[in-house]
Short mmCIF file of C-alpha atoms in Angstrom, two decimals:
data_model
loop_
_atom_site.label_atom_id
_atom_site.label_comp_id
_atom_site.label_asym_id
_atom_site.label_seq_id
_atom_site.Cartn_x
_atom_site.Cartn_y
_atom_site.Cartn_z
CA UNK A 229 106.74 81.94 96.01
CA UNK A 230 109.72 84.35 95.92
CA UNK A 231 109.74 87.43 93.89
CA UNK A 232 113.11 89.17 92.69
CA UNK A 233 112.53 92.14 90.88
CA UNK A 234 115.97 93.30 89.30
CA UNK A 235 117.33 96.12 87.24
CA UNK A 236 114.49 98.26 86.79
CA UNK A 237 116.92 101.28 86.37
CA UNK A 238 114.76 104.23 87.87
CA UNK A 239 115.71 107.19 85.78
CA UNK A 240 116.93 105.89 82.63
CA UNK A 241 115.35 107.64 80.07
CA UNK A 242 115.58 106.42 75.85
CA UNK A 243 113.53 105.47 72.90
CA UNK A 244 112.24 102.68 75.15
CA UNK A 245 111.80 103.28 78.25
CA UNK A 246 110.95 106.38 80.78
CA UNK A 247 109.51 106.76 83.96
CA UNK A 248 106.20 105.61 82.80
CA UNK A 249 107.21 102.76 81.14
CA UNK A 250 109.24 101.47 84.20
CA UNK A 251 105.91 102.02 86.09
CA UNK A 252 103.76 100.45 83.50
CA UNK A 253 105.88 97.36 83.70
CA UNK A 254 106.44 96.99 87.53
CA UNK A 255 102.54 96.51 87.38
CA UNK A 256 102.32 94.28 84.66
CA UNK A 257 105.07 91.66 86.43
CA UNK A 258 102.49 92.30 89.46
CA UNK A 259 99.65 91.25 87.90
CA UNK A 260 101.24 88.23 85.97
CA UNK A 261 102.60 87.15 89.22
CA UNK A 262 99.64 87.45 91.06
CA UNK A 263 97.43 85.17 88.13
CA UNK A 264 100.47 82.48 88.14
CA UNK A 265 100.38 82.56 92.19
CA UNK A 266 96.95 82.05 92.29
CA UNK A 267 96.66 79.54 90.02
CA UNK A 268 99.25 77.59 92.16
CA UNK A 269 97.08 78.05 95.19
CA UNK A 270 100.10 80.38 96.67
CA UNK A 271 99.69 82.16 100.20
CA UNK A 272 102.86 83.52 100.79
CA UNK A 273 105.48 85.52 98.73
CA UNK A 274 109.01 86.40 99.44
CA UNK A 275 110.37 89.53 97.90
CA UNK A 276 113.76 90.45 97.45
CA UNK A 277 114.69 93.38 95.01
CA UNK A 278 118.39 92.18 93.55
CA UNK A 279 120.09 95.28 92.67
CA UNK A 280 120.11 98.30 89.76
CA UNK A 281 116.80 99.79 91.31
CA UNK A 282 118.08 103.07 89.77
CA UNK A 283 120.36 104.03 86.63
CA UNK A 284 122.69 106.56 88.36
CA UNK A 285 123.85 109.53 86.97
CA UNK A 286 127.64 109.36 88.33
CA UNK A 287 128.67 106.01 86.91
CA UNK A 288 129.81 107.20 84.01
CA UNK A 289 130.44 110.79 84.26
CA UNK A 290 130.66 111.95 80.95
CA UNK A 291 127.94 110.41 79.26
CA UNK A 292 125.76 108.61 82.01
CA UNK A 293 123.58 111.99 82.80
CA UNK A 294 122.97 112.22 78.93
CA UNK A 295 120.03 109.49 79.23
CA UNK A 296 118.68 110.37 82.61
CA UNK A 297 115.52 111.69 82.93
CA UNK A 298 116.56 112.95 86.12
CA UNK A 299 118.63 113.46 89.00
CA UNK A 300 120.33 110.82 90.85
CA UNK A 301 117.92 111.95 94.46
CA UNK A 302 114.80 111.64 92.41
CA UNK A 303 116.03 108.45 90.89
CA UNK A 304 116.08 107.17 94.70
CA UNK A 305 113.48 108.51 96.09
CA UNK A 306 111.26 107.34 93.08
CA UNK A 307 112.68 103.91 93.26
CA UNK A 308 111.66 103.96 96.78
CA UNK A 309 108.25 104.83 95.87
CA UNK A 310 107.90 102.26 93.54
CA UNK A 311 109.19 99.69 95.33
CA UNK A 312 106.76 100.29 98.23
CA UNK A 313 103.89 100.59 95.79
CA UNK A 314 104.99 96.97 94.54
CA UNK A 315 105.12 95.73 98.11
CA UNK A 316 101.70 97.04 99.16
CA UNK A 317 100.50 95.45 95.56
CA UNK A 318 101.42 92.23 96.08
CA UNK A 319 99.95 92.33 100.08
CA UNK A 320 96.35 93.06 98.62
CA UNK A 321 96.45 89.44 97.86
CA UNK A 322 99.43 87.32 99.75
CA UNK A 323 101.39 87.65 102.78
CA UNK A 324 104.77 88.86 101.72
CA UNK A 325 108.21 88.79 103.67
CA UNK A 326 109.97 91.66 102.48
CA UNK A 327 113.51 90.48 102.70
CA UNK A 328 115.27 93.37 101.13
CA UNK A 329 116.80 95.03 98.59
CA UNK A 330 120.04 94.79 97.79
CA UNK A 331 122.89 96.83 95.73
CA UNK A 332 124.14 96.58 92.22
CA UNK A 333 126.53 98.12 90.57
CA UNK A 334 124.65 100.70 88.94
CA UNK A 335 123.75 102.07 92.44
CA UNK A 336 127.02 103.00 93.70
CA UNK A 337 127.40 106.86 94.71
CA UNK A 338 130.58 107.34 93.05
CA UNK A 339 133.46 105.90 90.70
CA UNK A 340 134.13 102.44 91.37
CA UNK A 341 136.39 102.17 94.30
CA UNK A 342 136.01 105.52 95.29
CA UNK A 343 132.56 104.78 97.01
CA UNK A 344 132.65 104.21 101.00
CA UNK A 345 130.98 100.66 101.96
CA UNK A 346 126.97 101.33 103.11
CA UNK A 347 126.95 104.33 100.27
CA UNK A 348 124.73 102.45 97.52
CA UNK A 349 121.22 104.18 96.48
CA UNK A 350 119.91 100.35 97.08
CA UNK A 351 121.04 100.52 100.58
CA UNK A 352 119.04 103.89 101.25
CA UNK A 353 116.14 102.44 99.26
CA UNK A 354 116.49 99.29 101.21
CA UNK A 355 116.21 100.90 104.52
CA UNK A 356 113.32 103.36 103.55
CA UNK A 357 111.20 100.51 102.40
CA UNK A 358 111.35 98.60 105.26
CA UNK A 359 110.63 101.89 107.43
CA UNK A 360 107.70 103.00 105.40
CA UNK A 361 106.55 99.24 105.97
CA UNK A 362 106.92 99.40 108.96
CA UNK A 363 104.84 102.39 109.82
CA UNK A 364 102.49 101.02 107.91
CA UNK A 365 101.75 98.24 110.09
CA UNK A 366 100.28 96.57 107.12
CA UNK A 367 98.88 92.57 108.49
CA UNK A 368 99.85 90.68 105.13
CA UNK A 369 103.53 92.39 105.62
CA UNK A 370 106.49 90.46 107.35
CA UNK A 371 110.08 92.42 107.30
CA UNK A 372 112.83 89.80 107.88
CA UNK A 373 116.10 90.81 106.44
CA UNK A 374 117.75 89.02 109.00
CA UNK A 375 120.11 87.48 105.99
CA UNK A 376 120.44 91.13 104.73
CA UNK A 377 124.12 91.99 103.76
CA UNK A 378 123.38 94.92 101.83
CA UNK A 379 125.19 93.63 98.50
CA UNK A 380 123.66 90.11 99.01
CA UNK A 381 120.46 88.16 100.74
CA UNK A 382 121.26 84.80 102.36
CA UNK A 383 118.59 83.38 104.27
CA UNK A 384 116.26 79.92 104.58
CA UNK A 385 113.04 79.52 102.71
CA UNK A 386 110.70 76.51 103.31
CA UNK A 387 113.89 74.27 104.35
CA UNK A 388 115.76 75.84 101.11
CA UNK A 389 119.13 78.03 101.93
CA UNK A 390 118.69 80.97 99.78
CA UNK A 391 121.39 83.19 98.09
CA UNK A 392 119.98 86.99 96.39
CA UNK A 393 122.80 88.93 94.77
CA UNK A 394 122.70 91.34 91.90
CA UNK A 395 125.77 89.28 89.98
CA UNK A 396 128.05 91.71 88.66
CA UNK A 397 130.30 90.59 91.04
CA UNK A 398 130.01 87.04 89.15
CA UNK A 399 131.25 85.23 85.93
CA UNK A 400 128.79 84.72 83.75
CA UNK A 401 130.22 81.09 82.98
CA UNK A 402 131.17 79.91 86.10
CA UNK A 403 129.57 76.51 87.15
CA UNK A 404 131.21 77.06 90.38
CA UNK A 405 129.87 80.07 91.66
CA UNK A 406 127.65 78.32 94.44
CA UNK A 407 130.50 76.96 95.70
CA UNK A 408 132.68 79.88 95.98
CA UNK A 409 129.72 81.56 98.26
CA UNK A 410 129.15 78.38 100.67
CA UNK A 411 133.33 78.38 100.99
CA UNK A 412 132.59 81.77 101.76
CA UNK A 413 129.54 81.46 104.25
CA UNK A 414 130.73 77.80 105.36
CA UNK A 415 126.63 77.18 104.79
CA UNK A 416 125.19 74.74 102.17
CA UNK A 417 123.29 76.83 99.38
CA UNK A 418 120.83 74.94 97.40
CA UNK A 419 119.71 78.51 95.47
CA UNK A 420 121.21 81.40 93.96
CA UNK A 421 119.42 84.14 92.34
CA UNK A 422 121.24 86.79 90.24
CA UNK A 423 120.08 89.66 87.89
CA UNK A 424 122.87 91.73 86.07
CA UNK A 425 123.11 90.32 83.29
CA UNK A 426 119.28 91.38 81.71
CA UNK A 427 118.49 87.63 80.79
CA UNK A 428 116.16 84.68 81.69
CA UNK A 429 119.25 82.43 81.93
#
């Protein structure tokens, strides 16, 4: 099975949704998952977080910070946490590859194209995850981010090439977009999986 949690928004704070709620939910799609993967006799799960792990308090400047519930460190460092926790939640059960996670656009450390390359809150999640994984020396948990590119995941599953990306960089529309990315790669892609766009398209 593959996994791609997407656009939790760690630190977003309204009406609908706070810290707690973000929680709540990350262990609801955990425990749905884990019923529909068991009922499909499922061994092994491949996880790939696809961008927006936190809100971001910089985006915007003037009115971003007005609906965070906190700062843009604790927003990473709890994403972090909870990303772990979801890792470690689904190895009680399955082996899991941890393939990464990857950035989005609400994780940028700046104004849009003022941010240096690597700086993205997913990239310092992504590499904290795999550390604290790591250390763990957990025996249901497999890092391979091998296909990690920090803004996108390309990589072969069961005999199927792969493509993870968070999709803001894509057209909603386009029918072609597979195409563009193996013109890009020169590699056949059979899947793409994108978040962004907050739908079940």
């Amino acid at each position: 099975a593959i996994l791609t949690p997407s656009d939790w928004h760690v630190g977003l704070k309204n009406e609908w949704v706070d810290l707690a709620e973000i929680k709540r939910r990350i262990q609801q799609y955990a425990i749905k998952a884990t019923a529909f993967m068991h009922s499909w006799g499922i061994k092994t799960v491949y996880i790939a977080n696809i961008g927006d792990i936190v809100n971001n308090v910089y985006m915007h400047k003037t009115t971003q910070a007005f609906s965070a519930e906190f700062g843009f460190y604790q927003q990473i460092v709890e994403a972090t946490h909870a990303m772990v926790e979801f890792v470690l939640m689904m190895a009680e059960n399955f082996k899991v590859v941890y393939l990464g996670t990857i950035e989005g656009n609400h994780g940028r450390m700046s104004q849009k194209g003022e941010t240096l390359f690597d700086d993205s809150a997913e990239y310092i999640v992504h590499h904290q995850v795999k550390s604290v994984l790591e250390l763990s020396k957990h025996d249901n948990i497999t890092i391979d981010d091998s296909g990690y590119k920090k803004s996108q995941i390309l990589t072969n599953i069961n005999g199927v090439e792969t493509l993870f990306t968070h999709g803001h960089m894509e057209q909603k529309n386009n029918a072609n977009k597979i195409q563009k990315h193996m013109s890009i790669y020169s590699r056949n892609i059979d899947l793409m999986i994108q978040g962004h766009f907050h739908s079940y398209t």
